[in-house]
PDB file of C-alpha atoms in Angstrom:
ATOM      1  CA  MET A   1      31.812 118.768 104.011  1.00  0.00           C
ATOM      2  CA  ASN A   2      30.236 115.433 103.410  1.00  0.00           C
ATOM      3  CA  SER A   3      32.123 112.143 103.544  1.00  0.00           C
ATOM      4  CA  GLN A   4      32.376 111.860  99.824  1.00  0.00           C
ATOM      5  CA  MET A   5      34.031 115.188  99.430  1.00  0.00           C
ATOM      6  CA  GLN A   6      36.410 114.372 102.237  1.00  0.00           C
ATOM      7  CA  LYS A   7      37.339 111.125 100.528  1.00  0.00           C
ATOM      8  CA  GLN A   8      37.995 112.949  97.210  1.00  0.00           C
ATOM      9  CA  LEU A   9      40.134 115.514  99.011  1.00  0.00           C
ATOM     10  CA  LEU A  10      42.154 112.800 100.812  1.00  0.00           C
ATOM     11  CA  ASP A  11      42.608 110.989  97.550  1.00  0.00           C
ATOM     12  CA  ALA A  12      43.803 114.100  95.851  1.00  0.00           C
ATOM     13  CA  VAL A  13      46.276 114.860  98.678  1.00  0.00           C
ATOM     14  CA  GLY A  14      47.423 111.273  98.619  1.00  0.00           C
ATOM     15  CA  ASN A  15      48.076 111.359  94.909  1.00  0.00           C
ATOM     16  CA  GLN A  16      50.036 114.592  95.226  1.00  0.00           C
ATOM     17  CA  VAL A  17      52.176 113.066  98.065  1.00  0.00           C
ATOM     18  CA  LEU A  18      52.711 109.953  95.995  1.00  0.00           C
ATOM     19  CA  GLN A  19      53.698 111.919  92.901  1.00  0.00           C
ATOM     20  CA  SER A  20      56.054 114.066  94.993  1.00  0.00           C
ATOM     21  CA  LEU A  21      57.682 110.938  96.482  1.00  0.00           C
ATOM     22  CA  GLN A  22      58.000 109.424  93.033  1.00  0.00           C
ATOM     23  CA  ALA A  23      59.585 112.573  91.716  1.00  0.00           C
ATOM     24  CA  GLN A  24      62.054 112.609  94.605  1.00  0.00           C
ATOM     25  CA  GLU A  25      62.805 108.958  94.063  1.00  0.00           C
ATOM     26  CA  GLU A  26      63.495 109.593  90.345  1.00  0.00           C
ATOM     27  CA  GLN A  27      65.763 112.514  91.229  1.00  0.00           C
ATOM     28  CA  LEU A  28      67.592 110.340  93.741  1.00  0.00           C
ATOM     29  CA  ASP A  29      67.962 107.559  91.194  1.00  0.00           C
ATOM     30  CA  ALA A  30      69.338 110.028  88.683  1.00  0.00           C
ATOM     31  CA  LYS A  31      71.883 111.310  91.147  1.00  0.00           C
ATOM     32  CA  ILE A  32      72.932 107.735  92.053  1.00  0.00           C
ATOM     33  CA  LYS A  33      73.363 106.904  88.396  1.00  0.00           C
ATOM     34  CA  GLN A  34      75.365 110.106  87.920  1.00  0.00           C
ATOM     35  CA  LEU A  35      77.619 109.190  90.859  1.00  0.00           C
ATOM     36  CA  GLU A  36      78.015 105.655  89.634  1.00  0.00           C
ATOM     37  CA  SER A  37      78.931 107.024  86.201  1.00  0.00           C
ATOM     38  CA  MET A  38      81.467 109.416  87.705  1.00  0.00           C
ATOM     39  CA  GLU A  39      83.052 106.582  89.806  1.00  0.00           C
ATOM     40  CA  GLU A  40      83.232 104.354  86.785  1.00  0.00           C
ATOM     41  CA  ASP A  41      84.949 107.091  84.877  1.00  0.00           C
ATOM     42  CA  ASP A  42      87.389 107.501  87.705  1.00  0.00           C
ATOM     43  CA  LEU A  43      88.077 103.777  87.775  1.00  0.00           C
ATOM     44  CA  GLU A  44      88.518 103.767  84.059  1.00  0.00           C
ATOM     45  CA  LYS A  45      91.003 106.664  84.309  1.00  0.00           C
ATOM     46  CA  LEU A  46      92.869 104.740  87.035  1.00  0.00           C
ATOM     47  CA  ARG A  47      92.980 101.616  84.863  1.00  0.00           C
ATOM     48  CA  GLU A  48      94.322 103.648  81.962  1.00  0.00           C
ATOM     49  CA  ARG A  49      96.971 105.267  84.170  1.00  0.00           C
ATOM     50  CA  ARG A  50      98.088 101.964  85.609  1.00  0.00           C
ATOM     51  CA  LEU A  51      98.107 100.336  82.188  1.00  0.00           C
ATOM     52  CA  ARG A  52     100.271 103.207  80.906  1.00  0.00           C
ATOM     53  CA  GLN A  53     102.606 102.864  83.861  1.00  0.00           C
ATOM     54  CA  PHE A  54     102.831  99.098  83.297  1.00  0.00           C
ATOM     55  CA  LYS A  55     103.709  99.672  79.625  1.00  0.00           C
ATOM     56  CA  GLU A  56     106.307 102.292  80.527  1.00  0.00           C
ATOM     57  CA  ALA A  57     107.861  99.951  83.131  1.00  0.00           C
ATOM     58  CA  ALA A  58     107.930  97.124  80.640  1.00  0.00           C
ATOM     59  CA  ALA A  59     109.576  99.319  78.062  1.00  0.00           C
ATOM     60  CA  GLN A  60     112.142 100.503  80.555  1.00  0.00           C
ATOM     61  CA  LYS A  61     112.986  96.911  81.513  1.00  0.00           C
ATOM     62  CA  GLN A  62     113.429  96.006  77.871  1.00  0.00           C
ATOM     63  CA  ALA A  63     115.669  99.040  77.358  1.00  0.00           C
ATOM     64  CA  TRP A  64     117.803  97.965  80.309  1.00  0.00           C
ATOM     65  CA  LYS A  65     118.064  94.403  78.888  1.00  0.00           C
ATOM     66  CA  ASN A  66     119.026  95.788  75.522  1.00  0.00           C
ATOM     67  CA  ALA A  67     121.839  97.680  77.282  1.00  0.00           C
ATOM     68  CA  GLY A  68     123.124  94.476  78.828  1.00  0.00           C
ATOM     69  CA  HIS A  69     121.464  94.819  82.255  1.00  0.00           C
ATOM     70  CA  GLY A  70     120.209  91.648  83.958  1.00  0.00           C
ATOM     71  CA  SER A  71     123.495  89.710  83.863  1.00  0.00           C
ATOM     72  CA  TYR A  72     126.923  89.962  85.326  1.00  0.00           C
ATOM     73  CA  THR A  73     129.280  90.578  82.355  1.00  0.00           C
ATOM     74  CA  GLU A  74     133.025  90.634  81.814  1.00  0.00           C
ATOM     75  CA  LEU A  75     134.668  93.768  80.380  1.00  0.00           C
ATOM     76  CA  SER A  76     137.484  92.816  78.060  1.00  0.00           C
ATOM     77  CA  THR A  77     138.887  96.220  77.290  1.00  0.00           C
ATOM     78  CA  GLN A  78     139.247  99.536  79.125  1.00  0.00           C
ATOM     79  CA  GLN A  79     137.122 101.191  76.440  1.00  0.00           C
ATOM     80  CA  GLU A  80     134.214  98.941  77.455  1.00  0.00           C
ATOM     81  CA  PHE A  81     134.434 100.507  80.920  1.00  0.00           C
ATOM     82  CA  PHE A  82     133.858 103.970  79.434  1.00  0.00           C
ATOM     83  CA  ASP A  83     131.032 102.595  77.268  1.00  0.00           C
ATOM     84  CA  VAL A  84     129.338 101.298  80.378  1.00  0.00           C
ATOM     85  CA  THR A  85     129.824 104.602  82.151  1.00  0.00           C
ATOM     86  CA  LYS A  86     128.167 106.469  79.258  1.00  0.00           C
ATOM     87  CA  GLY A  87     125.448 103.933  78.440  1.00  0.00           C
ATOM     88  CA  SER A  88     123.979 103.202  81.888  1.00  0.00           C
ATOM     89  CA  GLU A  89     122.632 105.600  84.473  1.00  0.00           C
ATOM     90  CA  CYS A  90     123.803 103.304  87.294  1.00  0.00           C
ATOM     91  CA  ALA A  91     126.617 100.790  87.107  1.00  0.00           C
ATOM     92  CA  VAL A  92     128.743  98.640  89.437  1.00  0.00           C
ATOM     93  CA  VAL A  93     132.123  97.449  88.180  1.00  0.00           C
ATOM     94  CA  HIS A  94     134.209  94.966  90.179  1.00  0.00           C
ATOM     95  CA  PHE A  95     137.950  95.144  89.591  1.00  0.00           C
ATOM     96  CA  TYR A  96     139.307  91.706  90.534  1.00  0.00           C
ATOM     97  CA  ASN A  97     142.453  89.680  90.591  1.00  0.00           C
ATOM     98  CA  VAL A  98     142.509  85.950  89.796  1.00  0.00           C
ATOM     99  CA  THR A  99     144.679  85.211  92.823  1.00  0.00           C
ATOM    100  CA  ASN A 100     142.537  87.025  95.368  1.00  0.00           C
ATOM    101  CA  ALA A 101     140.357  84.703  97.424  1.00  0.00           C
ATOM    102  CA  TYR A 102     137.704  87.337  98.151  1.00  0.00           C
ATOM    103  CA  CYS A 103     136.890  88.208  94.514  1.00  0.00           C
ATOM    104  CA  PRO A 104     134.852  85.019  93.798  1.00  0.00           C
ATOM    105  CA  ILE A 105     132.787  85.714  96.875  1.00  0.00           C
ATOM    106  CA  LEU A 106     131.981  89.221  95.739  1.00  0.00           C
ATOM    107  CA  ASP A 107     131.310  87.829  92.222  1.00  0.00           C
ATOM    108  CA  LYS A 108     128.667  85.535  93.652  1.00  0.00           C
ATOM    109  CA  HIS A 109     126.822  88.392  95.356  1.00  0.00           C
ATOM    110  CA  LEU A 110     127.035  90.644  92.343  1.00  0.00           C
ATOM    111  CA  THR A 111     125.722  87.933  90.045  1.00  0.00           C
ATOM    112  CA  THR A 112     122.617  87.581  92.253  1.00  0.00           C
ATOM    113  CA  LEU A 113     122.111  91.400  92.321  1.00  0.00           C
ATOM    114  CA  ALA A 114     122.556  91.671  88.550  1.00  0.00           C
ATOM    115  CA  GLU A 115     119.652  89.288  88.000  1.00  0.00           C
ATOM    116  CA  THR A 116     117.302  91.006  90.433  1.00  0.00           C
ATOM    117  CA  HIS A 117     118.134  94.697  89.941  1.00  0.00           C
ATOM    118  CA  LEU A 118     117.751  95.528  86.306  1.00  0.00           C
ATOM    119  CA  GLU A 119     118.046  99.235  87.030  1.00  0.00           C
ATOM    120  CA  THR A 120     121.786  98.777  87.549  1.00  0.00           C
ATOM    121  CA  LYS A 121     124.402  97.319  85.214  1.00  0.00           C
ATOM    122  CA  PHE A 122     126.874  94.917  86.913  1.00  0.00           C
ATOM    123  CA  CYS A 123     130.270  94.122  85.390  1.00  0.00           C
ATOM    124  CA  ARG A 124     133.664  92.793  86.316  1.00  0.00           C
ATOM    125  CA  MET A 125     137.168  93.504  84.965  1.00  0.00           C
ATOM    126  CA  ASN A 126     140.612  91.980  85.522  1.00  0.00           C
ATOM    127  CA  ALA A 127     142.599  94.752  87.227  1.00  0.00           C
ATOM    128  CA  GLU A 128     145.795  93.297  85.779  1.00  0.00           C
ATOM    129  CA  LYS A 129     144.504  94.185  82.285  1.00  0.00           C
ATOM    130  CA  ALA A 130     143.452  97.707  83.201  1.00  0.00           C
ATOM    131  CA  ASP A 131     146.602  99.606  84.145  1.00  0.00           C
ATOM    132  CA  TYR A 132     145.253 102.950  83.017  1.00  0.00           C
ATOM    133  CA  LEU A 133     142.033 102.585  84.983  1.00  0.00           C
ATOM    134  CA  VAL A 134     143.842 101.298  88.053  1.00  0.00           C
ATOM    135  CA  GLN A 135     145.946 104.438  88.038  1.00  0.00           C
ATOM    136  CA  LYS A 136     143.153 106.797  87.022  1.00  0.00           C
ATOM    137  CA  LEU A 137     140.670 105.521  89.610  1.00  0.00           C
ATOM    138  CA  GLY A 138     143.244 105.220  92.347  1.00  0.00           C
ATOM    139  CA  ILE A 139     142.724 101.483  92.879  1.00  0.00           C
ATOM    140  CA  TRP A 140     145.068 100.306  95.682  1.00  0.00           C
ATOM    141  CA  MET A 141     143.273  97.291  97.148  1.00  0.00           C
ATOM    142  CA  ILE A 142     141.611  94.275  95.614  1.00  0.00           C
ATOM    143  CA  PRO A 143     138.721  93.571  95.417  1.00  0.00           C
ATOM    144  CA  CYS A 144     137.773  97.042  94.360  1.00  0.00           C
ATOM    145  CA  VAL A 145     134.288  98.121  93.179  1.00  0.00           C
ATOM    146  CA  ALA A 146     133.629 101.274  91.212  1.00  0.00           C
ATOM    147  CA  LEU A 147     130.136 102.751  91.756  1.00  0.00           C
ATOM    148  CA  ILE A 148     128.950 104.842  88.839  1.00  0.00           C
ATOM    149  CA  LYS A 149     125.972 107.275  88.652  1.00  0.00           C
ATOM    150  CA  ASN A 150     125.129 109.557  85.800  1.00  0.00           C
ATOM    151  CA  LYS A 151     128.440 108.982  83.966  1.00  0.00           C
ATOM    152  CA  SER A 152     130.527 109.701  87.070  1.00  0.00           C
ATOM    153  CA  VAL A 153     132.321 107.481  89.565  1.00  0.00           C
ATOM    154  CA  VAL A 154     130.639 108.422  92.855  1.00  0.00           C
ATOM    155  CA  HIS A 155     132.458 106.048  95.135  1.00  0.00           C
ATOM    156  CA  MET A 156     135.284 103.426  95.176  1.00  0.00           C
ATOM    157  CA  LEU A 157     134.822 100.453  97.462  1.00  0.00           C
ATOM    158  CA  GLN A 158     138.397  99.402  98.255  1.00  0.00           C
ATOM    159  CA  GLY A 159     138.546  96.033  99.985  1.00  0.00           C
ATOM    160  CA  LEU A 160     135.821  94.782 102.319  1.00  0.00           C
ATOM    161  CA  ASP A 161     136.112  97.154 105.283  1.00  0.00           C
ATOM    162  CA  GLU A 162     132.907  99.015 104.402  1.00  0.00           C
ATOM    163  CA  LEU A 163     131.093  95.654 104.242  1.00  0.00           C
ATOM    164  CA  GLY A 164     132.024  94.733 107.755  1.00  0.00           C
ATOM    165  CA  GLY A 165     135.702  93.773 107.159  1.00  0.00           C
ATOM    166  CA  THR A 166     134.732  90.155 106.599  1.00  0.00           C
ATOM    167  CA  ASP A 167     133.662  87.888 103.725  1.00  0.00           C
ATOM    168  CA  GLN A 168     130.501  86.861 105.735  1.00  0.00           C
ATOM    169  CA  PHE A 169     128.398  89.810 104.540  1.00  0.00           C
ATOM    170  CA  SER A 170     125.043  88.976 102.878  1.00  0.00           C
ATOM    171  CA  THR A 171     123.771  89.865  99.431  1.00  0.00           C
ATOM    172  CA  HIS A 172     120.934  91.717 101.244  1.00  0.00           C
ATOM    173  CA  PHE A 173     123.451  93.860 103.061  1.00  0.00           C
ATOM    174  CA  LEU A 174     125.459  94.516  99.916  1.00  0.00           C
ATOM    175  CA  ALA A 175     122.288  95.658  98.147  1.00  0.00           C
ATOM    176  CA  TYR A 176     121.511  98.002 101.014  1.00  0.00           C
ATOM    177  CA  TYR A 177     125.100  99.353 100.967  1.00  0.00           C
ATOM    178  CA  LEU A 178     124.890 100.070  97.190  1.00  0.00           C
ATOM    179  CA  SER A 179     121.606 101.848  97.752  1.00  0.00           C
ATOM    180  CA  THR A 180     123.203 104.225 100.209  1.00  0.00           C
ATOM    181  CA  LYS A 181     125.457 105.301  97.295  1.00  0.00           C
ATOM    182  CA  ASP A 182     122.373 105.812  95.105  1.00  0.00           C
ATOM    183  CA  VAL A 183     123.392 103.225  92.484  1.00  0.00           C
ATOM    184  CA  LEU A 184     120.677 100.666  93.297  1.00  0.00           C
ATOM    185  CA  LYS A 185     117.038 100.696  94.562  1.00  0.00           C
ATOM    186  CA  PHE A 186     116.444  99.038  97.908  1.00  0.00           C
ATOM    187  CA  ASP A 187     112.826  98.904  99.130  1.00  0.00           C
ATOM    188  CA  SER A 188     113.303  96.743 102.258  1.00  0.00           C
ATOM    189  CA  PRO A 189     113.991  97.942 105.842  1.00  0.00           C
ATOM    190  CA  PRO A 190     117.732  98.492 106.577  1.00  0.00           C
ATOM    191  CA  PRO A 191     119.481  95.262 107.591  1.00  0.00           C
ATOM    192  CA  GLU A 192     120.269  94.833 111.280  1.00  0.00           C
ATOM    193  CA  SER A 193     123.760  93.535 110.596  1.00  0.00           C
ATOM    194  CA  THR A 194     126.174  92.796 107.704  1.00  0.00           C
ATOM    195  CA  THR A 195     125.056  89.155 107.801  1.00  0.00           C
ATOM    196  CA  ASP A 196     121.334  89.956 107.757  1.00  0.00           C
ATOM    197  CA  THR A 197     119.780  88.029 104.803  1.00  0.00           C
ATOM    198  CA  GLY A 198     116.477  89.905 104.909  1.00  0.00           C
ATOM    199  CA  PHE A 199     114.538  86.823 105.969  1.00  0.00           C
ATOM    200  CA  ALA A 200     113.200  86.304 109.462  1.00  0.00           C
ATOM    201  CA  ALA A 201     114.611  83.300 111.292  1.00  0.00           C
ATOM    202  CA  PRO A 202     112.028  80.468 111.702  1.00  0.00           C
ATOM    203  CA  LYS A 203     110.595  80.112 115.197  1.00  0.00           C
ATOM    204  CA  PRO A 204     110.586  76.769 116.999  1.00  0.00           C
ATOM    205  CA  THR A 205     107.260  74.987 116.438  1.00  0.00           C
ATOM    206  CA  GLY A 206     107.570  72.396 119.196  1.00  0.00           C
ATOM    207  CA  PRO A 207     109.019  71.839 122.689  1.00  0.00           C
ATOM    208  CA  ILE A 208     112.751  71.894 122.977  1.00  0.00           C
ATOM    209  CA  LYS A 209     114.027  68.462 123.825  1.00  0.00           C
ATOM    210  CA  GLN A 210     116.888  68.019 126.221  1.00  0.00           C
ATOM    211  CA  SER A 211     119.857  66.152 124.859  1.00  0.00           C
ATOM    212  CA  VAL A 212     121.045  63.004 126.634  1.00  0.00           C
ATOM    213  CA  PHE A 213     124.448  64.681 126.626  1.00  0.00           C
ATOM    214  CA  ASP A 214     123.227  67.750 128.498  1.00  0.00           C
ATOM    215  CA  TYR A 215     125.177  68.391 131.688  1.00  0.00           C
ATOM    216  CA  ASN A 216     123.295  67.558 134.880  1.00  0.00           C
ATOM    217  CA  SER A 217     125.029  68.202 138.174  1.00  0.00           C
ATOM    218  CA  ASP A 218     122.792  65.747 139.977  1.00  0.00           C
ATOM    219  CA  ASP A 219     124.299  62.910 138.045  1.00  0.00           C
ATOM    220  CA  ASP A 220     127.822  63.687 139.210  1.00  0.00           C
ATOM    221  CA  ASP A 221     129.125  61.596 142.125  1.00  0.00           C
ATOM    222  CA  TYR A 222     132.356  62.786 143.706  1.00  0.00           C
ATOM    223  CA  ASP A 223     132.163  60.506 146.718  1.00  0.00           C
TER     224      ASP A 223
END
């Protein structure tokens, strides 16, 4: 085989190899495009699902607001109590007395929770104007809080014993307590104490200076 024939043969083999590589590259490009197309479809489906969830959540929030959720409201009649029981899946009703010093403290916490937990309806009612409910619910101590779930009273919080027996409990702890009765959603870790606010205490950023009033035994002279 002369050199010219060898060159032609090598050129032919080279062309075949090049064509084969080009074909493989085209197939690879096609697969990559197919994968990219599939991933884009998946992302689009994810976007659509999240958008649908967002719209559903927004509609639910609006429905709660339409039902009076989002604020701490006063119930004027006993019939309104039954309306709340029937109209909201979760409700918290504080029975108070104008002469009880602990009721305003509880009101303050419940007002905060009403604004931040739209899933639950928060109300208050003067126990002196609700004789039937006081007897029906077995209220014997003020403040008293009725916890309602699915049209039924699931628990009665009588006094503050379950909140630590003190008025120093935090809103964070009260939210956790209500969540244990399944009338409120609580996504944070359980509080470490009844006074736990849910916020970490700030750490010192500099050296601790000794006060000029600190006791120093070396300064004492008993001679």
